[in-house]
């Protein structure tokens, strides 16, 4: 096993690695199991790839199991996911049955023995039915449960209440539950390709390859082409700024071939942009981690003008790169963008343009805010803080068990 923790010594706040080792001593010999529904793709899998070996290095015997399912199961859980996040869905009895059947089959096949089992998101939540003796069960919810479709939540809730604890990513994402609830923010890994330091030559080379000249300040938004991310609002803000300040706008997002709405939003953006040579709409493949890293580092200001947002990891990534973020006043953006300190929260293109201009007019303010942004991310949103909280939870729950 390659030791990894020491690599965070100069990155995490001073004393963090030592503190983690102390916590590790308290959790020594305990076993932990993570269960989710995918090994690759999405933020949950990405962070587990790093958290699991780090927990193991700290002495927690950690395993990660992935449930498998049929097409009907995945279709059902996709609908559950949308319904739980507030989009009306028609869920049939067959879908509920497929969900339960698949959870039962997985419970038979997977080894669920552990001191603490952390089950991520709704897909494997019904595994609690298997309930091996002596295990403390945690339901780790990464999604926004603030306005769920009632029937789906009632169905899922019947399983959730049997857990020993639930963990949410933001207070407003939580639901009333009769079990202990904990708040744990997501995190980014400062050593991943998406976030690690890059040499200036590397950044220049990538920007050249992407066809983005660095001759004027770059405004950047990285996100899926989704209406809630308001890319058209970003273009409007850019146009207002452009009347007085020469700059470029980069909108970078995933290709939207399998998402009809994504293609529609992309077409709207392209329509709004017309033939402006200073606007770059980049379609990036899902593997474009270093490209996103380079764009975030090359930008002067990062925007995340969402009208609705989950936690907003693109914001975390930008803060970590020392960039002030101008973000929509919604979801996790409000705990990351501290107005006037790490960026500005806004509610309109006009508001965004106002603060972009302020920062472009005051390079010293921009630089100072960028430094604050980075320190804020260092203390609150790195994987090392995430690890501390998971260790705390393991110690707390296994003490209660004994
Ligand atoms: N991302 C990416 N390629 C894209 C768009 C986004 O890799 O084309 C990444 C982005 O860097 C971030 C994550 O996907 O790590 C998006 O997370 P966020 O919480 O910001 O938004 P979500 O897409 O989950 O609503």
Coordinates of C-alpha atoms and ligand atoms in Angstrom, one line a residue:
X1 CA 0.0 0.0 0.0
X2 CA 1.5 3.4 -1.0
X3 CA 1.3 5.8 2.0
X4 CA -0.6 8.8 0.9
X5 CA -1.4 10.8 4.0
X6 CA 2.0 12.4 4.3
X7 CA 1.5 14.0 0.9
X8 CA -1.2 16.2 2.5
X9 CA 1.2 17.6 5.2
X10 CA 2.1 20.8 3.3
X11 CA -1.4 21.2 1.8
X12 CA -3.9 20.8 4.6
X13 CA -3.9 23.3 7.5
X14 CA -0.9 22.9 9.8
X15 CA -1.4 20.0 12.3
X16 CA -4.1 18.3 10.3
X17 CA -2.2 15.1 9.4
X18 CA -1.0 14.7 13.0
X19 CA -4.6 15.2 14.2
X20 CA -5.8 12.6 11.7
X21 CA -3.2 10.1 13.0
X22 CA -4.4 10.7 16.6
X23 CA -8.0 10.1 15.5
X24 CA -6.8 7.0 13.6
X25 CA -5.4 5.6 16.8
X26 CA -8.8 5.9 18.4
X27 CA -10.4 4.1 15.4
X28 CA -7.6 1.6 15.1
X29 CA -8.8 -1.9 14.2
X30 CA -12.4 -0.9 13.5
X31 CA -13.9 -1.9 10.2
X32 CA -15.8 0.3 7.9
X33 CA -17.8 -0.5 4.8
X34 CA -18.9 1.9 2.1
X35 CA -21.7 0.9 -0.3
X36 CA -22.8 2.9 -3.3
X37 CA -24.1 2.1 -6.8
X38 CA -21.2 3.0 -9.1
X39 CA -17.4 2.5 -9.0
X40 CA -16.8 5.3 -11.7
X41 CA -18.5 8.5 -12.6
X42 CA -19.9 11.2 -10.3
X43 CA -18.6 12.9 -7.3
X44 CA -19.4 10.2 -4.8
X45 CA -17.2 7.5 -6.5
X46 CA -14.5 10.1 -7.2
X47 CA -14.1 10.9 -3.5
X48 CA -14.4 7.3 -2.3
X49 CA -11.5 6.3 -4.5
X50 CA -9.3 8.5 -2.3
X51 CA -11.1 8.2 1.0
X52 CA -11.1 4.4 1.2
X53 CA -7.3 4.0 1.0
X54 CA -6.7 7.0 3.3
X55 CA -9.0 5.4 5.9
X56 CA -7.1 2.2 5.5
X57 CA -3.8 3.9 6.0
X58 CA -5.2 5.4 9.2
X59 CA -5.9 1.9 10.6
X60 CA -9.5 1.5 9.8
X61 CA -10.1 -1.7 7.9
X62 CA -12.1 -0.2 5.1
X63 CA -13.9 -1.9 2.2
X64 CA -16.0 -0.5 -0.6
X65 CA -18.8 -2.6 -2.2
X66 CA -20.8 -1.5 -5.2
X67 CA -24.3 -2.8 -5.8
X68 CA -25.2 -4.2 -9.2
X69 CA -28.7 -4.0 -10.8
X70 CA -30.8 -4.6 -13.8
X71 CA -31.8 -1.9 -16.3
X72 CA -35.2 -1.7 -14.6
X73 CA -33.5 -1.1 -11.3
X74 CA -31.4 1.8 -12.7
X75 CA -34.4 3.3 -14.5
X76 CA -36.3 3.1 -11.2
X77 CA -33.5 4.7 -9.1
X78 CA -33.0 7.4 -11.7
X79 CA -36.7 8.3 -11.3
X80 CA -36.4 8.1 -7.5
X81 CA -33.4 10.4 -7.7
X82 CA -35.3 13.0 -9.8
X83 CA -38.5 12.7 -7.7
X84 CA -36.5 13.1 -4.4
X85 CA -34.9 16.2 -5.8
X86 CA -38.3 17.7 -6.6
X87 CA -39.0 16.8 -10.3
X88 CA -42.4 15.2 -10.7
X89 CA -42.1 11.5 -11.8
X90 CA -44.5 8.7 -12.3
X91 CA -43.3 5.8 -10.2
X92 CA -45.0 2.4 -10.8
X93 CA -45.4 -0.5 -8.4
X94 CA -43.1 -2.5 -10.7
X95 CA -40.4 0.1 -10.1
X96 CA -40.7 -0.1 -6.3
X97 CA -40.6 -3.9 -6.6
X98 CA -37.5 -3.8 -8.9
X99 CA -35.8 -1.6 -6.4
X100 CA -36.5 -3.9 -3.4
X101 CA -35.8 -7.0 -5.3
X102 CA -32.4 -5.7 -6.4
X103 CA -31.5 -4.6 -2.9
X104 CA -32.4 -8.0 -1.5
X105 CA -30.3 -9.8 -4.1
X106 CA -27.3 -7.6 -3.4
X107 CA -27.8 -8.1 0.4
X108 CA -27.4 -11.8 -0.3
X109 CA -24.3 -11.5 -2.4
X110 CA -22.4 -8.7 -0.7
X111 CA -20.4 -9.0 2.5
X112 CA -22.0 -6.4 4.7
X113 CA -20.1 -7.2 7.9
X114 CA -18.4 -4.2 9.4
X115 CA -18.4 -2.1 12.6
X116 CA -19.7 0.8 10.7
X117 CA -21.5 0.6 7.3
X118 CA -22.0 3.8 5.3
X119 CA -24.6 3.5 2.6
X120 CA -24.5 6.3 0.0
X121 CA -27.6 7.7 -1.5
X122 CA -31.0 6.1 -2.2
X123 CA -30.0 3.3 -4.5
X124 CA -28.7 0.9 -1.9
X125 CA -30.7 2.3 1.1
X126 CA -32.9 -0.8 1.5
X127 CA -29.9 -2.9 2.3
X128 CA -30.6 -2.0 5.9
X129 CA -33.1 -4.9 5.7
X130 CA -30.2 -7.3 5.8
X131 CA -28.9 -5.6 9.0
X132 CA -26.0 -7.8 10.3
X133 CA -25.8 -7.9 14.1
X134 CA -23.5 -5.4 15.7
X135 CA -23.1 -3.1 12.7
X136 CA -23.8 0.6 13.0
X137 CA -25.5 1.8 9.9
X138 CA -25.1 5.3 8.5
X139 CA -27.2 6.6 5.5
X140 CA -25.0 9.2 3.7
X141 CA -27.3 11.3 1.5
X142 CA -25.5 13.4 -1.1
X143 CA -28.7 14.7 -2.8
X144 CA -31.1 17.6 -2.1
X145 CA -34.0 16.2 -0.2
X146 CA -35.5 19.6 0.6
X147 CA -38.6 19.3 -1.7
X148 CA -39.1 15.6 -2.4
X149 CA -42.1 14.0 -4.1
X150 CA -44.0 12.9 -1.0
X151 CA -44.8 9.3 -2.0
X152 CA -41.2 8.5 -2.9
X153 CA -39.8 10.0 0.2
X154 CA -42.3 8.1 2.4
X155 CA -41.2 4.9 0.7
X156 CA -37.5 5.6 1.2
X157 CA -38.0 7.1 4.7
X158 CA -39.3 3.8 6.0
X159 CA -35.8 2.4 5.4
X160 CA -33.9 5.5 6.4
X161 CA -35.4 5.6 9.9
X162 CA -33.9 2.2 10.7
X163 CA -30.4 3.5 10.3
X164 CA -28.4 4.6 13.3
X165 CA -27.6 8.0 11.8
X166 CA -28.0 10.0 8.6
X167 CA -25.5 12.4 7.1
X168 CA -26.5 15.3 4.8
X169 CA -24.3 17.8 2.8
X170 CA -26.2 20.9 3.7
X171 CA -28.8 21.7 6.5
X172 CA -31.4 22.6 4.0
X173 CA -31.1 19.3 2.1
X174 CA -32.2 17.4 5.2
X175 CA -35.6 16.0 6.2
X176 CA -37.2 15.5 9.6
X177 CA -36.0 12.2 11.0
X178 CA -36.2 10.5 14.3
X179 CA -32.5 9.4 14.1
X180 CA -29.4 11.5 14.8
X181 CA -28.4 13.6 11.8
X182 CA -25.0 15.0 11.0
X183 CA -23.9 17.7 8.5
X184 CA -20.8 16.9 6.5
X185 CA -19.8 19.1 3.6
X186 CA -18.4 17.3 0.5
X187 CA -14.7 17.9 -0.4
X188 CA -12.2 18.0 -3.2
X189 CA -8.9 16.2 -3.4
X190 CA -6.1 18.7 -3.8
X191 CA -3.9 16.0 -5.3
X192 CA -6.2 14.9 -8.1
X193 CA -5.6 15.9 -11.7
X194 CA -8.6 18.2 -11.4
X195 CA -7.0 20.1 -8.5
X196 CA -3.2 19.6 -8.3
X197 CA -0.7 22.4 -8.9
X198 CA 0.1 22.8 -12.6
X199 CA 3.2 24.4 -14.1
X200 CA 2.6 27.7 -16.0
X201 CA 3.9 26.0 -19.2
X202 CA 1.4 23.2 -18.7
X203 CA -1.4 25.7 -18.3
X204 CA -0.3 27.7 -21.4
X205 CA 0.0 24.5 -23.5
X206 CA -3.5 23.3 -22.5
X207 CA -5.1 26.7 -23.1
X208 CA -3.4 26.9 -26.5
X209 CA -4.7 23.4 -27.4
X210 CA -8.2 24.5 -26.3
X211 CA -7.9 27.6 -28.5
X212 CA -8.3 30.1 -25.7
X213 CA -5.8 33.0 -25.9
X214 CA -4.6 34.5 -22.6
X215 CA -4.4 38.0 -23.9
X216 CA -7.2 39.5 -21.8
X217 CA -8.8 38.6 -18.5
X218 CA -10.7 35.3 -18.7
X219 CA -14.2 34.9 -17.1
X220 CA -15.0 31.2 -16.7
X221 CA -18.0 29.0 -15.9
X222 CA -17.5 25.2 -15.8
X223 CA -20.7 23.3 -15.7
X224 CA -23.1 20.9 -17.5
X225 CA -25.3 22.7 -20.0
X226 CA -28.3 22.8 -17.7
X227 CA -30.9 25.5 -17.2
X228 CA -30.3 25.7 -13.5
X229 CA -26.7 26.6 -14.1
X230 CA -27.9 29.6 -16.1
X231 CA -25.3 29.7 -18.9
X232 CA -27.4 32.2 -20.8
X233 CA -27.4 34.5 -17.7
X234 CA -23.6 34.3 -17.7
X235 CA -23.5 35.4 -21.4
X236 CA -25.7 38.3 -20.5
X237 CA -23.4 39.3 -17.6
X238 CA -20.4 39.1 -19.9
X239 CA -22.1 41.4 -22.5
X240 CA -22.8 44.0 -19.8
X241 CA -19.1 43.8 -18.7
X242 CA -17.8 43.9 -22.2
X243 CA -19.3 47.4 -22.8
X244 CA -16.5 48.8 -20.6
X245 CA -13.9 46.0 -20.1
X246 CA -12.2 43.9 -22.7
X247 CA -12.3 40.3 -21.6
X248 CA -13.0 36.8 -22.7
X249 CA -15.7 34.4 -21.6
X250 CA -15.2 30.6 -21.5
X251 CA -18.2 28.3 -20.9
X252 CA -16.9 24.8 -20.5
X253 CA -19.2 21.8 -20.1
X254 CA -19.8 18.2 -20.9
X255 CA -21.0 17.0 -24.3
X256 CA -24.7 16.6 -24.1
X257 CA -25.4 13.9 -26.6
X258 CA -27.5 11.6 -24.3
X259 CA -29.3 14.5 -22.6
X260 CA -31.9 16.1 -24.9
X261 CA -32.4 19.1 -22.5
X262 CA -28.6 19.6 -22.4
X263 CA -28.5 19.8 -26.2
X264 CA -31.3 22.3 -26.1
X265 CA -29.6 24.5 -23.5
X266 CA -26.3 24.3 -25.5
X267 CA -28.1 25.5 -28.6
X268 CA -29.6 28.4 -26.7
X269 CA -26.1 29.3 -25.5
X270 CA -24.6 29.1 -28.9
X271 CA -27.5 31.3 -30.2
X272 CA -26.8 33.9 -27.5
X273 CA -23.1 34.0 -28.2
X274 CA -23.5 34.5 -31.9
X275 CA -20.1 35.0 -33.6
X276 CA -18.3 36.7 -30.8
X277 CA -14.6 35.6 -31.1
X278 CA -14.1 36.4 -27.4
X279 CA -16.6 33.8 -26.2
X280 CA -15.4 30.2 -26.2
X281 CA -18.0 27.4 -25.7
X282 CA -16.0 24.3 -25.0
X283 CA -17.4 20.8 -25.1
X284 CA -15.2 18.7 -22.9
X285 CA -15.2 14.9 -22.5
X286 CA -15.7 13.5 -19.0
X287 CA -12.0 12.8 -18.7
X288 CA -11.0 16.4 -19.1
X289 CA -9.7 16.9 -15.6
X290 CA -6.4 18.6 -16.3
X291 CA -8.2 20.8 -18.9
X292 CA -10.7 22.0 -16.3
X293 CA -7.8 22.5 -13.8
X294 CA -5.9 24.6 -16.3
X295 CA -8.9 26.7 -17.3
X296 CA -9.7 27.4 -13.6
X297 CA -6.1 28.4 -13.0
X298 CA -6.0 30.6 -16.1
X299 CA -9.2 32.4 -15.3
X300 CA -9.3 35.8 -13.5
X301 CA -12.8 35.3 -12.1
X302 CA -14.9 32.2 -12.0
X303 CA -18.7 32.3 -12.3
X304 CA -21.2 29.8 -11.1
X305 CA -24.4 31.7 -11.7
X306 CA -26.7 28.9 -10.9
X307 CA -30.4 29.5 -10.0
X308 CA -30.5 26.1 -8.3
X309 CA -27.5 24.2 -7.1
X310 CA -26.5 21.2 -5.1
X311 CA -23.3 21.8 -3.2
X312 CA -21.5 23.2 -6.2
X313 CA -18.1 21.5 -6.4
X314 CA -17.0 23.7 -9.3
X315 CA -17.1 26.5 -6.8
X316 CA -14.9 24.6 -4.4
X317 CA -12.4 23.8 -7.2
X318 CA -12.2 27.5 -8.2
X319 CA -11.8 28.7 -4.6
X320 CA -9.0 26.2 -4.1
X321 CA -7.2 27.7 -7.2
X322 CA -7.3 31.1 -5.5
X323 CA -10.1 32.6 -7.7
X324 CA -12.9 34.8 -6.4
X325 CA -16.2 33.2 -7.4
X326 CA -19.3 35.1 -8.4
X327 CA -22.1 32.7 -7.7
X328 CA -25.9 32.5 -7.6
X329 CA -27.3 32.8 -4.1
X330 CA -28.4 29.2 -3.9
X331 CA -27.6 25.8 -2.4
X332 CA -24.0 25.1 -1.4
X333 CA -22.8 28.2 -3.1
X334 CA -24.0 30.2 -0.1
X335 CA -21.7 28.4 2.3
X336 CA -18.7 28.7 -0.1
X337 CA -19.0 32.2 -1.5
X338 CA -18.8 34.6 1.4
X339 CA -20.0 37.8 0.0
X340 CA -17.1 40.3 -0.1
X341 CA -14.6 37.8 1.2
X342 CA -14.2 34.8 -1.1
X343 CA -16.4 36.3 -3.9
X344 CA -19.9 37.7 -4.4
X345 CA -23.3 36.1 -4.3
X346 CA -25.7 37.5 -6.9
X347 CA -29.3 37.1 -8.1
X348 CA -29.2 38.5 -11.6
X349 CA -26.9 39.0 -14.7
X350 CA -26.7 42.7 -13.7
X351 CA -25.5 41.8 -10.2
X352 CA -22.9 39.5 -11.7
X353 CA -21.7 42.1 -14.1
X354 CA -21.5 44.7 -11.3
X355 CA -19.1 42.6 -9.2
X356 CA -17.1 41.4 -12.2
X357 CA -16.4 45.0 -13.1
X358 CA -15.5 45.8 -9.5
X359 CA -12.9 43.0 -9.4
X360 CA -11.5 43.9 -12.9
X361 CA -11.2 47.5 -11.8
X362 CA -9.4 46.6 -8.6
X363 CA -6.7 44.0 -9.3
X364 CA -5.4 44.2 -5.7
X365 CA -8.9 43.4 -4.3
X366 CA -9.2 40.5 -6.8
X367 CA -5.8 39.1 -5.7
X368 CA -6.6 39.5 -2.0
X369 CA -10.0 37.9 -2.4
X370 CA -8.4 35.0 -4.3
X371 CA -6.0 34.4 -1.4
X372 CA -8.9 34.4 1.1
X373 CA -10.8 32.0 -1.2
X374 CA -7.9 29.5 -1.2
X375 CA -7.5 29.6 2.6
X376 CA -11.2 29.2 3.1
X377 CA -11.2 26.1 0.9
X378 CA -8.1 24.8 2.6
X379 CA -9.8 24.8 6.0
X380 CA -13.2 23.7 5.0
X381 CA -13.4 21.8 1.8
X382 CA -10.4 19.5 1.4
X383 CA -10.6 15.8 1.7
X384 CA -8.5 15.9 4.9
X385 CA -11.4 17.6 6.7
X386 CA -13.8 15.1 5.3
X387 CA -11.6 12.3 6.6
X388 CA -11.6 13.9 10.1
X389 CA -15.3 14.0 10.2
X390 CA -15.7 10.4 9.0
X391 CA -13.2 9.2 11.6
X392 CA -15.1 11.2 14.2
X393 CA -18.3 9.5 13.2
X394 CA -16.7 6.0 13.3
X395 CA -15.4 6.7 16.8
X396 CA -18.7 8.2 18.0
X397 CA -20.9 5.4 16.6
X398 CA -18.8 2.5 17.6
X399 CA -18.5 3.8 21.1
X400 CA -22.2 4.0 21.4
X401 CA -22.4 0.4 20.1
X402 CA -20.1 -0.9 22.9
Ligands
LIG1 N1 -17.4 18.8 -14.5 C1 -16.6 18.1 -15.5 N2 -16.9 18.4 -16.8 C2 -17.9 19.2 -17.2 C3 -18.6 19.9 -16.2 C4 -18.4 19.6 -14.9 O1 -15.7 17.3 -15.1 O2 -18.0 19.4 -18.4 C5 -17.1 18.5 -13.1 C6 -16.8 19.7 -12.3 O3 -15.4 20.1 -12.4 C7 -17.2 19.3 -10.9 C8 -18.4 18.4 -11.2 O4 -18.2 17.9 -12.6 O5 -16.2 18.5 -10.3 C9 -19.7 19.1 -11.1 O6 -20.1 19.2 -9.8 P1 -21.0 20.3 -9.2 O7 -21.3 20.0 -7.8 O8 -20.5 21.7 -9.5 O9 -22.4 20.2 -10.2 P2 -23.3 19.1 -10.6 O10 -23.0 18.8 -12.1 O11 -23.1 17.9 -9.7 O12 -24.7 19.7 -10.5

